[in-house]
Coordinates of C-alpha atoms and ligand atoms in Angstrom, one line a residue:
Chain A
M1 CA 46.7 -3.3 39.9
S2 CA 43.5 -3.1 41.7
T3 CA 41.7 -2.1 38.6
Y4 CA 42.9 -5.3 37.0
S5 CA 41.7 -7.5 39.7
L6 CA 38.4 -5.7 39.6
S7 CA 37.9 -6.2 35.9
D8 CA 39.1 -9.8 36.3
G9 CA 36.6 -10.5 38.9
L10 CA 33.7 -9.0 37.0
P11 CA 33.2 -11.5 34.1
S12 CA 32.8 -14.5 36.4
A13 CA 30.2 -13.1 38.8
A14 CA 28.2 -10.5 36.8
P15 CA 27.1 -12.5 33.8
R16 CA 25.5 -15.2 36.0
E17 CA 23.6 -12.5 38.0
L18 CA 22.7 -10.7 34.7
A19 CA 21.5 -14.0 33.2
L20 CA 19.3 -14.6 36.2
A21 CA 17.9 -11.1 36.2
G22 CA 17.4 -11.3 32.5
W23 CA 15.6 -14.6 32.8
L24 CA 13.4 -13.2 35.6
K25 CA 12.6 -10.1 33.5
E26 CA 11.7 -12.2 30.5
S27 CA 9.9 -15.1 32.0
G28 CA 9.0 -13.8 35.4
S29 CA 5.7 -12.3 34.5
G30 CA 4.8 -15.5 32.6
V31 CA 5.5 -17.6 35.7
V32 CA 3.4 -15.2 37.9
A33 CA 0.6 -15.3 35.3
S34 CA 0.5 -19.0 35.4
L35 CA 0.3 -18.8 39.2
A36 CA -2.7 -16.5 38.9
W37 CA -4.4 -19.0 36.6
I38 CA -3.6 -21.8 39.0
A39 CA -5.2 -19.7 41.7
F40 CA -8.3 -19.3 39.4
G41 CA -8.5 -23.0 38.9
L42 CA -8.2 -23.7 42.6
S43 CA -10.8 -21.1 43.4
C44 CA -13.2 -23.0 41.1
L45 CA -12.5 -26.4 42.7
L46 CA -11.7 -25.7 46.4
W47 CA -15.1 -24.5 47.5
D48 CA -18.6 -25.6 46.7
D49 CA -20.7 -23.4 44.5
V50 CA -23.5 -21.4 46.1
G51 CA -25.7 -22.1 43.1
D52 CA -26.3 -24.8 40.6
W53 CA -23.8 -24.6 37.7
S54 CA -22.6 -27.5 35.6
R55 CA -19.4 -26.2 34.2
T56 CA -17.5 -25.3 37.4
H57 CA -15.3 -28.4 37.3
S58 CA -14.4 -28.1 33.6
L59 CA -13.6 -24.4 34.1
G60 CA -11.2 -25.3 36.8
I61 CA -9.4 -27.8 34.6
A62 CA -9.3 -25.3 31.7
A63 CA -7.7 -22.8 34.1
F64 CA -5.0 -25.3 34.9
I65 CA -4.4 -25.9 31.2
I66 CA -4.1 -22.2 30.5
A67 CA -1.7 -21.9 33.5
A68 CA 0.5 -24.7 31.9
F69 CA 0.4 -22.9 28.5
A70 CA 1.4 -19.6 30.2
L71 CA 4.3 -21.3 32.0
F72 CA 5.8 -23.3 29.2
G73 CA 4.9 -20.7 26.6
T74 CA 6.9 -17.9 28.3
V75 CA 9.7 -20.0 29.7
G76 CA 10.2 -21.8 26.4
A77 CA 9.4 -18.7 24.3
D78 CA 12.8 -18.8 22.6
Y79 CA 11.9 -22.1 21.0
L80 CA 8.5 -20.9 19.9
G81 CA 9.4 -18.1 17.5
S82 CA 7.0 -15.3 17.0
A83 CA 4.2 -17.0 18.9
G84 CA 6.5 -17.2 22.0
R85 CA 7.4 -13.6 21.7
A86 CA 3.8 -12.6 21.4
L87 CA 2.9 -14.6 24.4
R88 CA 5.7 -13.1 26.5
K89 CA 4.6 -9.6 25.5
R90 CA 1.0 -10.4 26.7
A91 CA 2.0 -12.1 29.9
P92 CA 1.2 -9.1 32.2
W93 CA -2.3 -9.1 30.7
L94 CA -2.6 -12.8 31.2
L95 CA -1.7 -12.2 34.9
A96 CA -4.3 -9.5 35.3
L97 CA -7.0 -11.6 33.7
G98 CA -6.2 -14.5 36.0
L99 CA -6.4 -12.3 39.0
I100 CA -9.7 -10.7 37.9
L101 CA -11.2 -14.1 37.1
T102 CA -10.2 -15.5 40.5
L103 CA -11.7 -12.5 42.3
W104 CA -14.9 -12.7 40.2
E105 CA -15.2 -16.5 40.9
V106 CA -14.8 -16.0 44.6
A107 CA -17.0 -13.0 44.8
T108 CA -19.9 -14.6 42.9
A109 CA -20.0 -18.4 42.8
K110 CA -18.3 -19.1 46.1
F111 CA -19.3 -16.5 48.7
A112 CA -21.9 -14.5 46.8
W113 CA -20.5 -11.1 47.8
L114 CA -22.1 -9.7 44.7
P115 CA -25.9 -10.2 44.5
L116 CA -26.5 -13.3 42.6
P117 CA -28.8 -13.2 39.7
F118 CA -27.4 -9.9 38.5
F119 CA -23.7 -11.0 38.7
P120 CA -23.4 -14.5 37.3
P121 CA -20.0 -16.3 37.8
P122 CA -17.7 -17.2 34.9
Q123 CA -19.0 -20.8 34.7
A124 CA -22.5 -19.5 34.2
I125 CA -21.4 -17.6 31.1
I126 CA -19.4 -20.5 29.9
E127 CA -22.5 -22.6 30.2
I128 CA -24.3 -20.2 27.9
Y129 CA -21.6 -20.6 25.2
T130 CA -21.8 -24.4 25.4
D131 CA -25.5 -25.0 25.9
D132 CA -27.2 -22.0 24.1
L133 CA -24.7 -22.0 21.2
P134 CA -27.1 -22.5 18.3
K135 CA -29.3 -19.6 19.2
L136 CA -26.4 -17.4 19.9
L137 CA -24.8 -18.2 16.6
D138 CA -28.0 -17.6 14.8
S139 CA -28.1 -14.2 16.4
V140 CA -24.5 -13.4 15.5
F141 CA -25.2 -14.3 11.8
A142 CA -28.4 -12.2 11.7
S143 CA -26.6 -9.2 13.2
V144 CA -23.5 -9.5 11.0
R145 CA -25.7 -9.8 7.9
L146 CA -27.8 -6.8 8.8
Q147 CA -24.9 -4.6 9.8
L148 CA -22.8 -5.5 6.8
G149 CA -25.6 -4.9 4.3
G150 CA -26.6 -1.6 5.8
Y151 CA -23.0 -0.4 6.3
V152 CA -21.8 -1.3 2.8
I153 CA -24.8 0.4 1.2
G154 CA -24.5 3.5 3.5
A155 CA -20.7 3.8 2.9
A156 CA -21.0 3.4 -0.8
V157 CA -23.9 5.9 -1.2
G158 CA -22.2 8.3 1.2
F159 CA -18.9 8.1 -0.6
V160 CA -20.5 8.7 -4.0
T161 CA -22.7 11.6 -2.7
G162 CA -19.7 13.2 -0.9
V163 CA -17.6 13.1 -4.1
S164 CA -20.4 14.5 -6.1
I165 CA -21.1 17.4 -3.7
G166 CA -17.4 18.2 -3.5
W167 CA -17.0 18.1 -7.3
S168 CA -20.2 19.4 -8.8
R169 CA -21.8 22.8 -8.1
V170 CA -25.2 21.6 -9.2
V171 CA -25.2 18.5 -7.0
G172 CA -23.9 20.6 -4.1
Y173 CA -26.7 23.1 -4.6
W174 CA -29.4 20.5 -4.3
V175 CA -28.0 18.0 -1.9
H176 CA -26.3 20.3 0.6
P177 CA -29.5 21.7 2.1
V178 CA -31.1 18.3 2.3
L179 CA -27.9 17.0 4.0
R180 CA -27.9 19.8 6.5
F181 CA -31.6 19.3 7.3
I182 CA -31.7 15.5 7.6
G183 CA -28.1 14.5 8.4
P184 CA -27.9 15.6 12.1
L185 CA -31.1 13.8 13.0
P186 CA -30.2 10.6 14.8
A187 CA -31.1 7.7 12.6
T188 CA -33.0 6.0 15.4
A189 CA -35.5 8.9 15.3
W190 CA -36.7 7.4 12.0
L191 CA -37.4 4.0 13.6
P192 CA -41.2 4.3 14.1
I193 CA -41.8 5.7 10.6
A194 CA -39.3 3.3 8.9
F195 CA -40.9 0.2 10.5
F196 CA -44.3 0.9 8.9
T197 CA -43.2 2.4 5.6
F198 CA -40.8 -0.3 4.7
P199 CA -42.1 -3.7 3.5
S200 CA -40.1 -5.6 6.2
S201 CA -38.5 -4.7 9.5
W202 CA -35.3 -6.1 8.0
S203 CA -35.3 -3.6 5.1
A204 CA -36.2 -0.8 7.4
S205 CA -33.3 -1.6 9.7
T206 CA -30.9 -1.8 6.7
F207 CA -32.1 1.6 5.6
L208 CA -31.5 3.1 9.1
I209 CA -28.1 1.6 9.4
A210 CA -27.2 2.9 5.9
L211 CA -28.5 6.3 6.9
A212 CA -26.4 6.4 10.1
T213 CA -23.3 5.3 8.2
G214 CA -24.0 7.5 5.2
F215 CA -24.2 10.9 6.9
P216 CA -20.6 11.0 8.4
V217 CA -19.2 9.3 5.3
T218 CA -20.8 11.9 3.0
V219 CA -19.8 14.9 5.0
L220 CA -16.2 13.8 5.5
T221 CA -15.7 12.6 1.9
W222 CA -17.1 16.0 0.7
S223 CA -14.8 18.0 3.0
G224 CA -11.9 15.8 1.9
V225 CA -12.6 16.5 -1.8
A226 CA -13.1 20.1 -1.1
S227 CA -9.9 20.5 0.7
V228 CA -7.7 19.1 -2.0
S229 CA -5.1 21.7 -2.9
N230 CA -5.6 23.4 -6.3
A231 CA -1.9 22.8 -6.9
Y232 CA -2.5 19.1 -7.5
Y233 CA -5.2 19.9 -10.1
D234 CA -2.9 22.4 -11.8
V235 CA -0.1 19.8 -12.0
A236 CA -2.4 17.1 -13.3
R237 CA -4.0 19.4 -15.9
T238 CA -0.7 20.6 -17.3
L239 CA 0.3 16.9 -17.7
G240 CA -2.8 16.3 -19.8
A241 CA -5.4 15.0 -17.2
K242 CA -9.1 15.0 -18.2
P243 CA -11.8 15.7 -15.7
S244 CA -12.4 11.9 -15.0
F245 CA -8.7 11.6 -14.2
L246 CA -8.9 14.6 -11.8
V247 CA -11.8 13.0 -9.9
L248 CA -10.6 9.4 -9.8
K249 CA -6.8 9.8 -9.6
V250 CA -6.5 13.2 -7.8
A251 CA -9.5 14.1 -5.8
I252 CA -10.4 10.7 -4.4
P253 CA -7.0 9.5 -3.4
A254 CA -6.3 12.9 -1.8
A255 CA -9.6 12.7 0.1
L256 CA -9.2 9.1 1.3
P257 CA -7.8 9.9 4.7
H258 CA -10.9 12.0 5.4
V259 CA -13.1 9.3 4.0
F260 CA -11.7 6.8 6.5
V261 CA -12.5 9.2 9.4
G262 CA -16.1 9.2 8.1
L263 CA -16.1 5.4 7.8
F264 CA -15.0 5.1 11.4
M265 CA -17.6 7.5 12.6
G266 CA -20.2 5.8 10.5
L267 CA -19.3 2.4 11.9
G268 CA -19.8 3.6 15.5
A269 CA -23.1 5.3 14.7
S270 CA -24.4 2.2 12.8
F271 CA -23.6 -0.1 15.7
A272 CA -25.9 1.9 17.9
V273 CA -28.7 1.8 15.3
L274 CA -28.2 -1.9 14.8
V275 CA -28.7 -2.8 18.4
V276 CA -31.7 -0.5 18.8
A277 CA -33.3 -1.7 15.6
E278 CA -32.9 -5.3 16.7
M279 CA -34.3 -4.7 20.1
I280 CA -37.4 -2.9 18.7
G281 CA -38.2 -4.3 15.3
V282 CA -36.2 -7.2 14.0
K283 CA -36.8 -10.4 15.8
A284 CA -33.3 -11.7 15.4
G285 CA -29.7 -10.7 16.1
L286 CA -27.7 -10.0 19.2
G287 CA -29.8 -6.9 20.2
W288 CA -32.9 -9.0 20.1
Y289 CA -31.1 -11.8 22.1
L290 CA -30.2 -9.2 24.8
Q291 CA -33.8 -8.1 24.9
W292 CA -35.1 -11.6 25.1
A293 CA -32.6 -12.5 27.9
Q294 CA -33.7 -9.4 29.8
G295 CA -37.4 -10.6 29.5
W296 CA -36.4 -13.9 31.2
A297 CA -34.1 -12.2 33.7
A298 CA -31.4 -14.4 32.2
Y299 CA -28.4 -12.3 33.2
A300 CA -25.8 -14.8 32.2
N301 CA -27.1 -14.8 28.7
M302 CA -26.9 -11.0 28.6
Y303 CA -23.3 -11.0 29.6
A304 CA -22.5 -13.7 27.2
A305 CA -24.2 -11.8 24.4
L306 CA -22.5 -8.5 25.4
I307 CA -19.0 -10.2 25.3
V308 CA -19.8 -11.6 21.8
M309 CA -21.1 -8.2 20.7
S310 CA -18.0 -6.3 21.9
L311 CA -15.7 -8.9 20.1
L312 CA -17.7 -8.4 16.9
C313 CA -17.6 -4.5 17.1
S314 CA -14.0 -4.5 18.0
G315 CA -13.3 -7.0 15.2
A316 CA -15.1 -4.7 12.7
I317 CA -13.0 -1.7 13.8
T318 CA -9.8 -3.7 13.6
L319 CA -10.7 -4.8 10.0
L320 CA -11.4 -1.3 9.0
F321 CA -8.1 -0.2 10.4
A322 CA -6.3 -3.0 8.5
I323 CA -8.0 -1.9 5.3
R324 CA -7.0 1.7 6.0
D325 CA -3.4 0.8 6.7
R326 CA -3.3 -1.0 3.4
L327 CA -4.8 1.8 1.4
L328 CA -2.9 4.6 3.1
V329 CA 0.6 3.2 3.4
W330 CA 1.8 6.4 1.9
Q331 CA 0.8 8.4 5.0
K332 CA 3.4 8.6 7.7
G333 CA 2.7 8.4 11.4
T334 CA -0.8 6.9 11.3
V335 CA -2.4 5.7 14.6
K336 CA -2.1 2.0 15.3
W337 CA -5.4 0.4 16.6
Chain B
M1 CA 23.4 5.2 -20.3
V2 CA 21.1 3.2 -22.6
A3 CA 18.2 4.9 -20.9
T4 CA 19.5 8.4 -21.8
A5 CA 20.0 7.4 -25.4
E6 CA 16.4 6.2 -25.5
I7 CA 15.0 9.4 -24.3
I8 CA 16.9 11.3 -26.9
A9 CA 15.4 9.0 -29.5
Y10 CA 12.2 10.9 -29.1
P11 CA 13.2 14.2 -30.7
A12 CA 11.3 17.0 -29.1
A13 CA 12.6 20.2 -30.6
G14 CA 11.4 23.3 -28.9
A15 CA 8.4 25.3 -30.0
A16 CA 8.2 29.0 -30.7
L17 CA 6.2 31.0 -28.1
D18 CA 4.5 34.2 -28.9
I19 CA 3.2 36.4 -26.1
E20 CA 1.4 39.3 -27.8
Q21 CA 0.2 42.3 -25.9
V22 CA -1.0 40.3 -22.9
S23 CA -2.7 42.0 -20.0
H24 CA -4.2 40.3 -17.0
A25 CA -5.8 41.3 -13.8
F26 CA -7.4 39.7 -10.8
D27 CA -10.6 40.7 -8.9
I28 CA -10.0 41.0 -5.2
D29 CA -13.0 42.0 -3.2
G30 CA -14.6 43.8 -6.2
T31 CA -11.5 45.9 -7.0
E32 CA -9.4 45.1 -10.0
L33 CA -5.7 44.3 -9.4
P34 CA -3.8 44.7 -12.7
V35 CA -1.0 42.1 -12.8
L36 CA 0.3 42.1 -16.4
S37 CA 0.3 45.2 -18.6
D38 CA 0.8 44.8 -22.3
V39 CA 3.5 42.2 -22.1
S40 CA 4.9 41.0 -25.5
I41 CA 7.7 38.5 -25.8
A42 CA 8.6 36.4 -28.8
V43 CA 10.6 33.3 -27.9
E44 CA 12.4 31.4 -30.6
P45 CA 12.3 27.6 -30.7
G46 CA 14.9 26.1 -28.3
E47 CA 15.6 29.4 -26.5
F48 CA 16.3 29.5 -22.8
V49 CA 14.6 32.6 -21.5
A50 CA 14.9 33.7 -17.8
L51 CA 12.3 36.0 -16.3
L52 CA 13.4 38.3 -13.5
G53 CA 11.3 40.8 -11.6
P54 CA 10.4 42.0 -8.2
S55 CA 8.4 39.6 -6.0
G56 CA 4.7 39.8 -6.6
C57 CA 5.0 41.5 -10.0
G58 CA 3.2 38.9 -12.0
K59 CA 5.8 36.4 -13.2
S60 CA 3.9 33.3 -12.0
T61 CA 0.7 34.6 -13.4
L62 CA 2.4 34.9 -16.8
L63 CA 3.6 31.3 -16.6
R64 CA 0.1 30.2 -15.7
L65 CA -1.1 31.9 -18.9
V66 CA 1.6 30.2 -21.0
A67 CA 0.7 26.9 -19.5
G68 CA -3.0 27.5 -20.4
L69 CA -4.2 27.2 -16.8
E70 CA -5.8 30.6 -17.1
K71 CA -6.9 32.9 -20.0
P72 CA -5.5 36.4 -20.4
R73 CA -8.0 39.3 -20.1
A74 CA -6.4 40.9 -23.2
G75 CA -3.9 39.8 -25.8
S76 CA -3.0 36.4 -27.0
L77 CA -0.5 33.6 -26.5
R78 CA 0.6 31.2 -29.2
E79 CA 2.6 28.0 -29.3
D80 CA 3.9 27.5 -32.8
E81 CA 1.2 29.6 -34.4
S82 CA -1.7 27.8 -32.5
R83 CA -3.4 29.7 -29.8
I84 CA -3.0 28.6 -26.2
T85 CA -6.4 28.0 -24.6
H86 CA -6.0 25.0 -22.5
P87 CA -3.2 23.1 -20.7
H88 CA -1.4 20.7 -22.9
P89 CA 1.4 18.2 -22.1
S90 CA 3.6 19.9 -24.7
R91 CA 3.9 22.7 -22.2
V92 CA 4.8 21.4 -18.8
V93 CA 5.2 23.4 -15.6
V94 CA 7.6 22.7 -12.7
F95 CA 6.4 24.7 -9.7
Q96 CA 8.4 26.1 -6.8
D97 CA 6.9 23.4 -4.6
P98 CA 7.5 20.0 -6.1
T99 CA 3.8 19.2 -5.5
L100 CA 4.4 15.5 -5.7
F101 CA 1.3 13.3 -5.2
P102 CA 1.9 11.9 -1.7
W103 CA -0.1 8.7 -2.3
R104 CA 1.9 7.8 -5.4
T105 CA 5.4 6.3 -5.4
V106 CA 8.2 8.2 -7.1
W107 CA 7.7 6.0 -10.2
D108 CA 4.0 6.5 -10.3
N109 CA 4.4 10.3 -9.9
V110 CA 6.7 10.4 -12.9
A111 CA 4.3 8.2 -14.8
L112 CA 1.4 10.6 -14.1
G113 CA 1.5 12.5 -17.5
L114 CA 1.7 9.3 -19.6
E115 CA -1.1 7.7 -17.5
A116 CA -3.3 10.8 -17.8
Q117 CA -2.8 10.7 -21.6
G118 CA -3.6 7.0 -21.7
I119 CA -0.3 6.0 -23.2
L120 CA 1.5 4.6 -20.1
K121 CA 1.0 0.9 -21.0
S122 CA 3.1 1.1 -24.2
Q123 CA 5.6 3.6 -22.9
R124 CA 6.6 2.4 -19.5
S125 CA 10.3 2.6 -20.5
R126 CA 10.1 6.4 -20.8
V127 CA 9.3 6.6 -17.1
D128 CA 12.4 4.5 -16.2
A129 CA 14.5 6.6 -18.6
A130 CA 13.3 9.9 -17.0
L131 CA 14.1 8.6 -13.5
E132 CA 17.5 7.5 -14.7
L133 CA 18.0 11.0 -16.2
V134 CA 17.6 12.7 -12.8
G135 CA 19.5 9.9 -11.0
L136 CA 16.7 8.6 -8.9
S137 CA 16.2 5.1 -10.3
A138 CA 17.0 3.6 -6.8
F139 CA 14.1 5.5 -5.3
R140 CA 11.4 4.4 -7.8
N141 CA 9.4 2.7 -5.0
A142 CA 9.8 5.4 -2.4
Y143 CA 7.0 7.7 -1.3
P144 CA 7.4 11.5 -1.5
H145 CA 7.6 11.9 2.3
Q146 CA 10.8 9.8 2.2
L147 CA 12.6 12.2 -0.1
S148 CA 14.7 15.2 0.6
G149 CA 13.8 18.6 -0.9
G150 CA 16.3 18.3 -3.7
M151 CA 15.2 14.8 -4.6
A152 CA 11.6 15.8 -4.6
Q153 CA 12.4 18.6 -7.0
R154 CA 14.3 16.2 -9.2
V155 CA 11.2 13.9 -9.3
A156 CA 9.1 16.9 -10.3
L157 CA 11.6 17.6 -13.1
A158 CA 11.5 14.0 -14.2
R159 CA 7.7 14.1 -14.2
A160 CA 7.8 17.1 -16.5
L161 CA 10.5 15.7 -18.8
V162 CA 8.9 12.3 -19.3
N163 CA 6.3 14.1 -21.5
D164 CA 9.0 15.4 -23.9
P165 CA 7.6 18.9 -23.6
K166 CA 8.2 21.4 -26.4
I167 CA 8.2 24.2 -23.8
L168 CA 9.4 23.6 -20.3
I169 CA 8.1 26.1 -17.8
L170 CA 10.0 26.5 -14.6
D171 CA 8.7 28.7 -11.8
E172 CA 11.5 29.2 -9.3
P173 CA 12.1 25.4 -9.3
L174 CA 15.4 25.7 -7.4
G175 CA 14.3 28.5 -5.1
K176 CA 14.1 26.4 -2.0
L177 CA 17.2 24.3 -2.4
D178 CA 20.5 24.7 -0.6
S179 CA 23.2 26.4 -2.6
L180 CA 25.2 23.2 -3.4
T181 CA 22.2 21.2 -4.7
R182 CA 21.2 24.3 -6.6
I183 CA 24.4 24.6 -8.5
T184 CA 24.4 20.9 -9.3
M185 CA 20.8 21.1 -10.6
Q186 CA 21.6 24.2 -12.6
A187 CA 24.3 22.3 -14.5
E188 CA 21.9 19.4 -15.0
L189 CA 19.2 21.7 -16.3
V190 CA 21.6 23.2 -18.9
S191 CA 22.8 19.8 -20.1
L192 CA 19.2 18.5 -20.4
W193 CA 18.2 21.6 -22.3
Q194 CA 21.2 21.3 -24.6
R195 CA 20.6 17.6 -25.3
K196 CA 16.8 17.8 -25.8
G197 CA 16.4 21.2 -27.3
F198 CA 13.1 22.2 -25.7
T199 CA 12.3 25.9 -25.3
T200 CA 12.7 26.9 -21.7
L201 CA 11.0 29.6 -19.6
L202 CA 12.6 30.1 -16.2
V203 CA 11.3 32.4 -13.5
T204 CA 14.0 33.1 -10.9
H205 CA 14.7 35.7 -8.3
D206 CA 18.4 35.2 -8.7
A207 CA 20.1 37.3 -11.3
E208 CA 23.2 35.1 -11.2
E209 CA 21.2 32.0 -11.9
A210 CA 19.5 33.7 -14.8
L211 CA 22.9 34.7 -16.3
V212 CA 24.5 31.3 -15.8
L213 CA 21.6 29.5 -17.5
A214 CA 19.7 31.6 -20.0
N215 CA 20.3 33.0 -23.6
R216 CA 18.1 35.8 -22.8
V217 CA 17.0 37.6 -19.6
I218 CA 13.8 39.5 -19.4
V219 CA 13.5 42.0 -16.6
F220 CA 10.0 43.0 -15.4
S221 CA 8.8 46.2 -13.7
E222 CA 6.9 46.3 -10.4
R223 CA 3.3 45.1 -10.6
P224 CA 1.6 45.4 -13.0
A225 CA 4.5 43.8 -14.9
R226 CA 5.8 45.4 -18.0
V227 CA 8.9 44.2 -19.9
K228 CA 11.6 46.6 -18.7
A229 CA 14.6 45.1 -20.5
D230 CA 15.3 42.2 -22.8
I231 CA 19.0 41.3 -22.5
R232 CA 20.9 38.8 -24.7
V233 CA 23.5 36.7 -22.9
D234 CA 26.0 35.8 -25.7
R235 CA 28.2 33.2 -23.9
P236 CA 28.5 29.5 -24.6
H237 CA 27.8 26.9 -22.0
P238 CA 29.3 25.9 -19.6
R239 CA 29.6 29.4 -18.2
H240 CA 32.0 30.6 -15.6
R241 CA 30.4 32.3 -12.7
G242 CA 33.3 34.8 -12.4
D243 CA 33.1 35.8 -16.1
P244 CA 33.5 39.6 -16.1
Y245 CA 31.0 39.8 -19.0
L246 CA 28.4 38.2 -16.8
A247 CA 29.3 40.3 -13.8
D248 CA 28.8 43.4 -15.9
L249 CA 25.3 42.2 -17.0
R250 CA 24.5 41.3 -13.5
R251 CA 25.3 44.8 -12.3
Q252 CA 23.1 46.2 -15.1
I253 CA 20.2 43.9 -14.2
L254 CA 20.4 44.7 -10.5
G255 CA 20.3 48.3 -11.4
L256 CA 17.1 47.8 -13.4
L257 CA 15.6 46.0 -10.4
G258 CA 16.4 49.1 -8.4
L259 CA 19.2 47.7 -6.3
D260 CA 22.4 49.6 -5.6
A261 CA 24.9 49.2 -8.4
T262 CA 27.7 48.6 -6.0
W263 CA 26.3 45.1 -5.2
Ligands
ADP1 N1 -5.6 33.7 -8.1 C1 -5.3 34.9 -7.7 N2 -6.3 35.7 -7.3 C2 -6.0 37.0 -6.9 N3 -4.8 37.5 -6.9 C3 -3.8 36.8 -7.4 C4 -4.0 35.5 -7.8 N4 -2.8 35.0 -8.1 C5 -1.9 36.0 -8.0 N5 -2.5 37.1 -7.5 C6 -1.9 38.4 -7.2 O1 -1.2 38.7 -8.4 C7 0.1 39.3 -8.1 C8 1.2 38.6 -8.9 O2 1.3 37.3 -8.4 P1 2.4 36.3 -9.0 O3 2.2 36.2 -10.4 O4 2.3 35.1 -8.2 O5 3.8 37.1 -8.6 P2 5.3 36.6 -8.8 O6 5.9 37.6 -9.7 O7 5.9 36.8 -7.4 O8 5.3 35.2 -9.2 C9 0.2 39.2 -6.6 O9 0.0 40.5 -6.1 C10 -0.8 38.3 -6.2 O10 -1.3 38.6 -4.9
MG2 MG1 5.8 33.4 -8.2

């Protein structure tokens, strides 16, 4: 009998507790996150700034708005579809960000625990984005244009060279030693020579970015083509494939996973060259903006530019991953970025 | 079954194959490794010939020569009187590993031959028919890594058959399959061969498989391979595995391969 009463009692009490626990688990972090952002807003508004910043008030208001979004977004996630689910998943991060910003605000703008010109408060950086936007945007466009041009040229040349070395003995004989001699040299070492041999600093930088991209793409494309199993060629040849088919439809698709490794490595290397080239030669772009800000001891501008730069680099990598995932759907177990 | 009818509508009678005094060797570290020694086999159009021999004796090498992937050091190979110098889609090989192209879907793998020959656009239905023939139409959009071993080998078979080969060259194609899948695919192979009439060359390490399938079993010696025996198997298909006539031949073959006759 006792078992009966036990199982009778369960359904009435447990589901309510379960529902509460479930609600807490799903929305709890959202609620706490919104509290953290309220704290950030309050930290902006409660005390006076130690310096002269014009966006403190707006930043505080913005923090409250974000807090409201976090709260209603996670609590009402069920009615918001995939956006709600995405928000809920990121609530812990939202919480961490709110806490860090609060700490940063208090440690810089309010009590100056961190030495001031070197550690600007959040509102100082916001101020750059609102007041220095045209110059920053110009720099972004200049950087993207330079990077894109150099990278595309380098990747294309590297790919074609890699396939040719992997496929043709003659090309391999002539190109391989050159590649071994020049490839490992950091592209930035060419900077001084490139800047006076090329007609413009822009073309010099494009060349250097292409060089930095081209080397890893060439080597990995080549090793990819060279490592294609002979069995594939045998199968294709008995089915009537001509040499062009073997290159385009067998060697290249088989080498593609390697090619993408080269493209990723090239992207990283070319970012470094881009920034250095902009700092030294090209009078435009985010690298130049950084340099300029340093000259004026404008630390807020530097942080603002760094944030934009990291968003752009990360965006470029994300884009490359998306392209790879599209082209290599046939691979199983690839890394998600 | 419309699809099957369609594939039959391209008559591909088998070709004769003449292997005349073929010898072959490989250079390994400067020393010559003789692999085939004066091998002569005349295969009639439409015959099903099984090749048996000790492992490493040179069977795969002979098949590569027939396919035209390599040239013999001595002797000649002819398909219907014309000398074999290069690979040609009239002689298609199915290897022990299915060797599907992992970046192509099942359908695209089967379409490979027609695509390579530049006739895919007008003949797409042949790909569908070949897939139907091996019972994998439902998997046309799957990638090779999503297939089981038996399914992958079926795709490899479809990829060969879609070209309507005159000579089908099979290098232990069922070697890695489990025994149930193996028996099913043996039956499928025989019925395909009967319907389409191509000449078949099958390397196998399994005497029973050779006897259940082939009209003729050729037994090779140890490396370098010589033809040791050429045995006719006069039994209609479908054959019964317990047939005493086949059991007798099997004992004879195993004896030739140096195995105890009591097996
Ligand atoms: N490309 C090659 N280069 C050198 N030796 C080879 C090559 N292919 C096969 N061989 C050798 O030739 C012999 C016969 O090989 P193979 O024809 O594959 O034998 P099997 O009868 O088992 O199919 C083996 O000893 C093998 O090592
Ligand atoms: Mg073999």
